[in-house]
Coordinates of C-alpha atoms in Angstrom, one line a residue:
Chain A
M11 CA 83.9 14.0 -53.7
G12 CA 86.0 17.4 -53.3
D13 CA 82.7 19.5 -54.3
K14 CA 80.5 17.7 -51.7
H15 CA 82.8 18.4 -49.0
T16 CA 83.2 22.1 -50.2
R17 CA 79.5 22.3 -50.0
S18 CA 79.5 20.7 -46.9
D19 CA 81.9 23.0 -45.4
F20 CA 79.9 26.1 -46.4
S21 CA 76.4 25.1 -45.1
E22 CA 78.1 24.4 -42.1
G23 CA 79.7 27.8 -42.0
A24 CA 76.3 29.7 -43.2
R25 CA 74.5 27.7 -40.4
R26 CA 77.2 29.0 -37.6
R27 CA 76.9 32.5 -39.3
A28 CA 73.3 32.6 -39.5
W29 CA 73.3 31.7 -35.5
L30 CA 75.6 34.2 -34.4
I31 CA 73.9 36.9 -36.6
G32 CA 70.6 35.6 -34.5
V33 CA 72.3 36.0 -31.3
G34 CA 73.7 39.6 -32.1
A35 CA 70.6 40.4 -33.1
W36 CA 68.9 39.4 -29.8
A37 CA 71.6 41.1 -27.8
V38 CA 71.6 44.5 -29.3
P39 CA 68.5 45.3 -31.2
G40 CA 68.9 46.3 -35.0
L41 CA 72.5 44.6 -34.7
G42 CA 71.4 41.5 -36.7
H43 CA 70.3 43.7 -39.9
L44 CA 73.3 46.2 -39.8
I45 CA 75.7 43.2 -40.0
Q46 CA 74.2 42.0 -43.1
R47 CA 74.1 45.5 -44.5
R48 CA 70.2 45.7 -44.5
W49 CA 70.9 49.6 -42.9
V50 CA 67.4 50.8 -43.7
R51 CA 65.5 47.6 -41.9
G52 CA 68.1 47.7 -39.3
L53 CA 67.7 51.3 -38.3
I54 CA 63.9 51.2 -38.7
V55 CA 63.5 47.8 -36.7
G56 CA 66.5 48.7 -33.9
G57 CA 65.0 52.6 -33.6
A58 CA 61.6 51.1 -33.1
V59 CA 62.9 48.5 -30.1
W60 CA 65.2 50.9 -28.7
S61 CA 62.3 53.9 -28.6
M62 CA 59.8 51.5 -27.0
F63 CA 62.4 50.4 -24.4
L64 CA 63.2 54.0 -23.7
I65 CA 59.6 55.1 -23.5
G66 CA 58.5 52.4 -21.4
F67 CA 61.4 53.2 -19.0
S68 CA 60.7 56.7 -18.8
L69 CA 57.0 56.0 -18.3
G70 CA 57.9 54.5 -15.1
G71 CA 57.6 50.8 -16.5
H72 CA 59.1 48.0 -14.3
L73 CA 61.5 45.1 -15.6
F74 CA 60.3 41.5 -14.4
T75 CA 62.3 38.7 -12.9
V76 CA 61.8 35.4 -10.9
G77 CA 62.9 36.6 -7.6
G78 CA 62.0 33.2 -5.6
R79 CA 58.9 34.8 -3.7
E80 CA 56.4 33.0 -5.7
Q81 CA 55.5 29.8 -5.0
G82 CA 53.9 27.0 -7.2
L83 CA 52.4 28.1 -10.5
A84 CA 52.4 32.1 -9.5
V85 CA 56.1 31.8 -10.6
L86 CA 54.2 31.7 -14.2
V87 CA 52.8 35.1 -14.1
P88 CA 56.6 37.4 -13.3
G89 CA 58.2 34.3 -15.5
L90 CA 56.2 35.0 -18.7
W91 CA 56.8 38.8 -18.5
M92 CA 60.4 38.3 -17.7
V93 CA 60.4 36.3 -21.1
G94 CA 59.3 38.9 -22.8
D95 CA 61.4 41.7 -21.0
L96 CA 64.5 39.4 -21.5
G97 CA 63.7 39.8 -25.7
S98 CA 65.6 43.3 -25.2
G99 CA 68.6 41.5 -24.7
L100 CA 71.8 43.4 -23.4
L101 CA 69.5 46.1 -22.3
Y102 CA 67.6 43.9 -20.0
V103 CA 71.0 42.4 -18.9
L104 CA 72.7 45.8 -18.5
C105 CA 69.7 47.1 -16.5
W106 CA 69.7 43.6 -14.2
V107 CA 73.5 44.4 -13.5
L108 CA 72.9 47.9 -12.3
N109 CA 69.6 47.1 -10.7
L110 CA 67.8 49.7 -12.8
G111 CA 63.9 49.5 -13.4
F112 CA 63.5 46.3 -10.6
L113 CA 62.6 47.9 -8.1
D114 CA 58.8 47.3 -7.3
T115 CA 57.4 49.9 -5.1
P116 CA 54.1 51.3 -4.1
Q117 CA 55.3 54.7 -5.4
A118 CA 56.6 53.6 -8.5
A119 CA 53.2 51.3 -9.1
A120 CA 51.1 54.6 -8.4
R121 CA 52.0 56.2 -11.3
V122 CA 49.3 56.4 -14.0
T123 CA 51.8 55.4 -16.6
F124 CA 52.9 52.6 -14.8
E125 CA 51.2 49.8 -16.3
Y126 CA 51.8 51.6 -19.9
G127 CA 55.5 51.5 -19.1
N128 CA 55.6 47.9 -18.5
T129 CA 53.5 47.2 -21.5
F130 CA 56.3 49.1 -23.6
L131 CA 59.0 47.2 -22.3
V132 CA 57.6 43.7 -22.6
V133 CA 56.5 44.5 -26.0
A134 CA 60.0 46.2 -27.2
G135 CA 61.2 42.6 -26.0
L136 CA 58.7 40.6 -28.0
L137 CA 59.3 42.6 -31.2
N138 CA 63.0 42.4 -30.7
Y139 CA 62.2 38.4 -30.8
L140 CA 60.4 38.9 -34.0
A141 CA 63.4 41.2 -35.5
M142 CA 65.8 38.3 -34.2
L143 CA 63.9 35.8 -36.4
D144 CA 63.8 38.0 -39.4
A145 CA 67.8 38.6 -39.1
F146 CA 68.3 34.9 -38.5
D147 CA 66.3 33.7 -41.7
I148 CA 67.9 36.2 -44.1
A149 CA 71.2 34.7 -43.0
A150 CA 70.2 31.6 -43.6
G151 CA 68.9 32.4 -46.8
R152 CA 65.0 32.1 -46.3
K153 CA 64.1 35.6 -46.8
R154 CA 65.1 38.6 -48.8
Chain B
M5 CA 44.0 62.6 -24.0
R6 CA 47.2 61.1 -22.9
H7 CA 46.1 57.4 -23.2
L8 CA 44.9 58.1 -26.7
L9 CA 48.6 59.4 -27.0
W10 CA 50.2 56.4 -25.6
I11 CA 48.1 54.1 -27.9
V12 CA 48.8 56.0 -31.1
V13 CA 52.6 56.1 -30.1
F14 CA 52.5 52.2 -29.3
A15 CA 50.4 51.3 -32.4
A16 CA 52.9 53.2 -34.6
L17 CA 56.2 51.8 -33.1
V18 CA 54.5 48.0 -33.4
A19 CA 53.0 48.8 -37.2
V20 CA 56.7 49.9 -38.3
V21 CA 58.3 46.6 -37.0
F22 CA 55.8 44.4 -38.4
G23 CA 55.6 46.1 -41.5
A24 CA 59.6 46.2 -41.6
V25 CA 59.8 42.4 -41.3
A26 CA 57.0 41.4 -43.3
K27 CA 57.1 39.8 -47.0
G28 CA 56.7 41.2 -50.2
T29 CA 57.4 44.6 -52.0
N30 CA 57.9 47.8 -50.3
R31 CA 54.5 49.0 -51.4
H32 CA 52.8 45.8 -49.9
R33 CA 55.2 46.5 -46.3
L34 CA 53.8 49.9 -46.2
I35 CA 50.2 49.0 -46.9
Y36 CA 50.5 46.1 -44.1
G37 CA 52.1 48.4 -41.4
L38 CA 49.2 51.0 -41.9
K39 CA 46.6 48.1 -41.9
V40 CA 48.4 47.2 -38.1
F41 CA 48.2 50.7 -37.2
A42 CA 44.9 51.4 -37.9
Q43 CA 44.0 47.8 -36.2
F44 CA 45.2 48.5 -33.2
L45 CA 43.9 51.6 -32.7
L46 CA 40.4 50.9 -33.7
I47 CA 40.8 47.7 -31.5
G48 CA 41.9 49.4 -28.8
L49 CA 39.5 52.0 -28.9
A50 CA 36.7 49.7 -29.3
L51 CA 37.6 47.6 -26.2
G52 CA 38.6 50.7 -24.1
W53 CA 34.7 51.6 -25.0
A54 CA 33.8 48.3 -23.9
L55 CA 35.3 48.2 -20.7
Y56 CA 33.8 51.5 -19.8
F57 CA 30.4 50.1 -19.8
L58 CA 31.2 46.8 -18.0
P59 CA 30.5 47.2 -14.1
F60 CA 33.7 46.2 -12.8
R61 CA 33.4 48.3 -9.4

């Protein structure tokens, strides 16, 4: 009975830890692996996501948000891009707070690398979702 | 030329993450990452040329 209780506590604690690591991995790219002492994987994954985000920014990319101007199903277009961008975690939140990269001016859109920048930014977020799931799986014991 | 540079950078960074989170030994991950990199480049170039010949304008 006592053993059963201890095992149950352990699994609950492990589950909570896995969720916390998942949230940390989303918030700061690479952190989920670094917390679990997966130094190489954390640096590789985090470095790649941070690089993609910074390159996207330097190429003049634009972060998406749902601004209320869209009507009906048109909200899906910036909404889907926003879900991708949001994967960058606190990087996105920080840019949102500082209002960096959200301006959609014709001058910015006229840059040759504008669409490249958008793609880099959204893919950085999507890759971080992948890294987050990987960190969660490692913490949950599903993966080594 | 700059377009090629950016697709190479893009493919390399995506392949690095795909390879890092893949299952298997380090050797398997390396091979998988290289495969993803090559596929991104080849498919990107093929699509680029295919779109070049399509009369969109």
